[in-house]
XYZ file of C-alpha atoms in Angstrom:
242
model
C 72.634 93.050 81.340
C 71.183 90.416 79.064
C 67.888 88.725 79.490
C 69.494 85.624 80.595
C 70.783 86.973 83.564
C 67.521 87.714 85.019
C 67.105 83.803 85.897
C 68.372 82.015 88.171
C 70.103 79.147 85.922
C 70.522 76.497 88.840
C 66.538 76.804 88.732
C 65.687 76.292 85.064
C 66.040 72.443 85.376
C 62.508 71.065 86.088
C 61.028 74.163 85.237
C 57.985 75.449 83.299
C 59.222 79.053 81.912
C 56.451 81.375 80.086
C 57.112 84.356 78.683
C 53.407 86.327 78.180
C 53.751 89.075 75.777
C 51.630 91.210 73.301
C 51.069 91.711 69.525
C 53.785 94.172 69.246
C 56.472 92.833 71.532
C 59.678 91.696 70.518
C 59.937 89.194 73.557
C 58.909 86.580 71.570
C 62.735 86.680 71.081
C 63.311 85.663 74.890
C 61.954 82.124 74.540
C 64.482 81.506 70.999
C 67.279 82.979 73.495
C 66.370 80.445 76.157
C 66.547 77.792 73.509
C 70.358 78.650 72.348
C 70.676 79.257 76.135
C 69.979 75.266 76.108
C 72.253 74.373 73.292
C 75.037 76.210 74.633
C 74.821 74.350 77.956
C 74.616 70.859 77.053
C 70.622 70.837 76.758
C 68.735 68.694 73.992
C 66.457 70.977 72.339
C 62.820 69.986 71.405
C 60.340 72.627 69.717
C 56.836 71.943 68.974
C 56.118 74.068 66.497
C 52.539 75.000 66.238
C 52.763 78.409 64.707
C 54.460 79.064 61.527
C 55.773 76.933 58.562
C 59.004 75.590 59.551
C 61.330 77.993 57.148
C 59.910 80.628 58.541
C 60.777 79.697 62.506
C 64.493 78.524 61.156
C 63.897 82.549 60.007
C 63.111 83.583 63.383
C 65.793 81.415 65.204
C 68.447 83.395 63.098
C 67.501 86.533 65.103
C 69.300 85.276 68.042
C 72.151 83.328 66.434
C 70.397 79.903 65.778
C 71.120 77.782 62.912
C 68.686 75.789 62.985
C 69.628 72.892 60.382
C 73.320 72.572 61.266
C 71.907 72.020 64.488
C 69.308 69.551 63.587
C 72.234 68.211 61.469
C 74.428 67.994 64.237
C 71.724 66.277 66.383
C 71.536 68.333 69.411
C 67.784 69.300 68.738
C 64.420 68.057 67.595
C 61.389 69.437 66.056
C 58.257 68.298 65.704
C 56.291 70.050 63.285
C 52.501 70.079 64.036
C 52.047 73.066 61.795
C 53.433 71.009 58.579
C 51.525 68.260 59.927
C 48.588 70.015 59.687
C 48.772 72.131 56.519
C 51.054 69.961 55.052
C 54.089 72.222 54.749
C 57.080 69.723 54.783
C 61.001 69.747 54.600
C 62.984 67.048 54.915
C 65.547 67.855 57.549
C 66.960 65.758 59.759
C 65.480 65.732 63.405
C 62.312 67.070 62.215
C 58.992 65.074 62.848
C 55.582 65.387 61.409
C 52.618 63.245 62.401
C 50.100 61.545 59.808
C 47.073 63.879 61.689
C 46.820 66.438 64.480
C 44.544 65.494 66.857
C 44.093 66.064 70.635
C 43.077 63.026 71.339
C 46.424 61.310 70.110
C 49.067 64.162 70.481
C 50.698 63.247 73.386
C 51.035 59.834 72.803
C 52.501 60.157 69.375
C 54.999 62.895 70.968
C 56.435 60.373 73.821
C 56.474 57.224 70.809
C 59.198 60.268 69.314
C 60.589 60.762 72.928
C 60.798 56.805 73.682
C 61.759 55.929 69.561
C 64.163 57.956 68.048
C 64.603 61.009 70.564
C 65.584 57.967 73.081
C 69.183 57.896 72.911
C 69.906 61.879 73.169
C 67.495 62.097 76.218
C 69.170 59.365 77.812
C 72.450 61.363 77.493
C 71.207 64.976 78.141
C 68.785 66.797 79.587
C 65.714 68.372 77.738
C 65.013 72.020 77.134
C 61.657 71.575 75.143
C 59.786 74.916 73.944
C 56.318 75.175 72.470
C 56.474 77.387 69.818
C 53.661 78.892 70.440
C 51.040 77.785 73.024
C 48.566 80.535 71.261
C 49.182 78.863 67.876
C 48.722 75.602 69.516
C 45.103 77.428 70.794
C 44.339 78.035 67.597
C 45.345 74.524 66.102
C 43.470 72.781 68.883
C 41.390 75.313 71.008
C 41.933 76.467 73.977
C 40.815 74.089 76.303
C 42.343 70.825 74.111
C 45.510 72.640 74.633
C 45.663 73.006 78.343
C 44.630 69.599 78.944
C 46.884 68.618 76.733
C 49.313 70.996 78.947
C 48.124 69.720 81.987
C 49.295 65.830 80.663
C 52.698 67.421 79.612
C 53.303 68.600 82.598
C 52.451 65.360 84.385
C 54.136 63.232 82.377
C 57.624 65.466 82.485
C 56.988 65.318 86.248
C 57.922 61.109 85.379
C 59.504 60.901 82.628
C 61.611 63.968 81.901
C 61.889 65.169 85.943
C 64.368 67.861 85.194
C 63.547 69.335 81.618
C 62.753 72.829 81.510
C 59.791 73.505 79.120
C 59.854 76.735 77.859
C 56.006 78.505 76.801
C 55.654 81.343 74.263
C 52.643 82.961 74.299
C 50.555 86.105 72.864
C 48.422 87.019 75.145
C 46.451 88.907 72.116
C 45.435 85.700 70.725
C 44.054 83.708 73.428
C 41.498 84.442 76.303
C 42.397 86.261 79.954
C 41.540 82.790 81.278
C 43.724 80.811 79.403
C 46.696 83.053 80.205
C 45.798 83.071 83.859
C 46.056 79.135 83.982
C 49.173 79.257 82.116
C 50.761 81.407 84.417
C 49.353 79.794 87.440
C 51.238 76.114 86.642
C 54.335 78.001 85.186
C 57.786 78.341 87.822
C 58.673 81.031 86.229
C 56.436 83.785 84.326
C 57.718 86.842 82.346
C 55.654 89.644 81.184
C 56.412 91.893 78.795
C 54.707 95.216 77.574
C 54.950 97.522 74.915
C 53.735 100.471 73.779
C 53.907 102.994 71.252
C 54.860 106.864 71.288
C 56.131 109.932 69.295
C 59.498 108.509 70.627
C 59.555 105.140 69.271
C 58.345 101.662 70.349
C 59.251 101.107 74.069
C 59.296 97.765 76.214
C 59.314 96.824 79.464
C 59.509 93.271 81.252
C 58.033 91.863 84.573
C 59.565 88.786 86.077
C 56.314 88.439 87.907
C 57.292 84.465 89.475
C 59.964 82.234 90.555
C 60.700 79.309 91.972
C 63.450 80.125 94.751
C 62.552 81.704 98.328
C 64.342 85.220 98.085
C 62.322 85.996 94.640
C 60.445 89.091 94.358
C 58.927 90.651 91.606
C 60.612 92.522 89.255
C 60.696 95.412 86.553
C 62.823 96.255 83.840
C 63.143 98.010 80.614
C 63.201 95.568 77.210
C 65.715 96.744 74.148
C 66.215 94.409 70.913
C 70.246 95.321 70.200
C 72.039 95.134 67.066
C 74.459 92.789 69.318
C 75.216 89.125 68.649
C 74.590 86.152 71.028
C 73.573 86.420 74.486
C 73.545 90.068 74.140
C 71.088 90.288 72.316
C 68.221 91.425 74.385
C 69.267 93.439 76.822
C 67.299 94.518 79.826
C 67.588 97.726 82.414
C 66.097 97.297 86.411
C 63.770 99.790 87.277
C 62.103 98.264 90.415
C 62.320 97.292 93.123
């Protein structure tokens, strides 16, 4: 089945999704899947993009069908581009926000002046699936513990102002500290972990849907595959356990 599947999609509104995975995973691909998941569904897509220049995510999104600028174009998704911001790697697209500096002090602020300014009129007609893409580049940007309280504030100001928004975390668990991953996990409805390792054989992956937010949950394993298959099909996944 395909990695979709594995949630339970009346759930995903109001949620916090992360998906924990290593330096030589592919499941970095699950959180762009979630995102055209969004699209597909009616969502309004918002990516904070912390990570990589923004070419090379609109490179990434392609893996799983995005296209990112006729999107943008289209205006069914946002980006706000703290990495440009930063290193001041620009592209004038539509949609796409930078910020005159990147500090912690001022971030979230500046993000809901975008949310309340010109993001206004597609929140008011759709809900939000926002990603952060990536909270260990956003570590790195900001350190770690600017970034969870600047999580923390997030997450208490979507509990107001954007009630049932699913926020979607990407995160390399290679990158940041044990602790920083545990408090992720700990304010996150649902948590995926993936794992991979390396043989004779070939890479091999396997995913953990380790929390969710509905009573009859219980943890779960599965093998991970990357297929040459378009869409939704994409990444397909095996049970194993339970």
């Amino acid at each position: 089945m395909n990695v979709i599947e594995i949630f339970h999609k009346e759930h995903l509104p109001g949620s916090t999704v992360s998906v924990v995975y290593d330096a030589y995973s592919s499941a970095w691909q699950i959180a762009l899947l979630l995102l055209r998941y969004g699209l597909e569904n009616g969502y309004f897509g918002i990516v904070s993009n912390y990570s990589v220049p923004l070419s090379a995510f609109i490179r990434k999104a392609e893996t799983v069908g995005i296209d990112i600028r006729n999107t943008l174009e289209k205006g069914e998704m946002a980006i706000i581009d703290f990495f440009g911001s930063r290193y001041l790697s620009k592209e004038e697209l539509p949609n796409v926000f930078y910020l005159d500096k990147v500090e912690p002090e001022t971030l979230n602020p500046k993000i809901e002046r975008i949310h309340d300014g010109p993001l206004k009129e597609y929140l008011s007609e759709k809900l939000a699936l926002r990603m952060i893409y990536t909270l260990d580049g956003a570590s790195l940007l900001l350190g770690e513990d600017n970034t969870l309280k600047l999580l923390n504030q997030t997450l208490a100001s979507k509990s107001i102002r954007l009630r049932d928004s699913t926020l979607v975390l990407a995160i390399n668990r290679d990158v940041v500290s044990q602790r920083f991953v545990a408090w992720v996990t700990s304010i996150s409805d649902y948590v995926i972990l993936a794992q991979s390792q390396l043989d004779e054989d070939g890479p091999t992956e396997f995913l953990y849907l380790i929390k969710a937010p509905y009573e009859e949950f219980e943890p779960t394993a599965y093998s991970f595959k990357v297929t040459k298959n378009r869409g939704m099909d994409k990444l397909k996944v095996r049970k194993i356990s339970p």
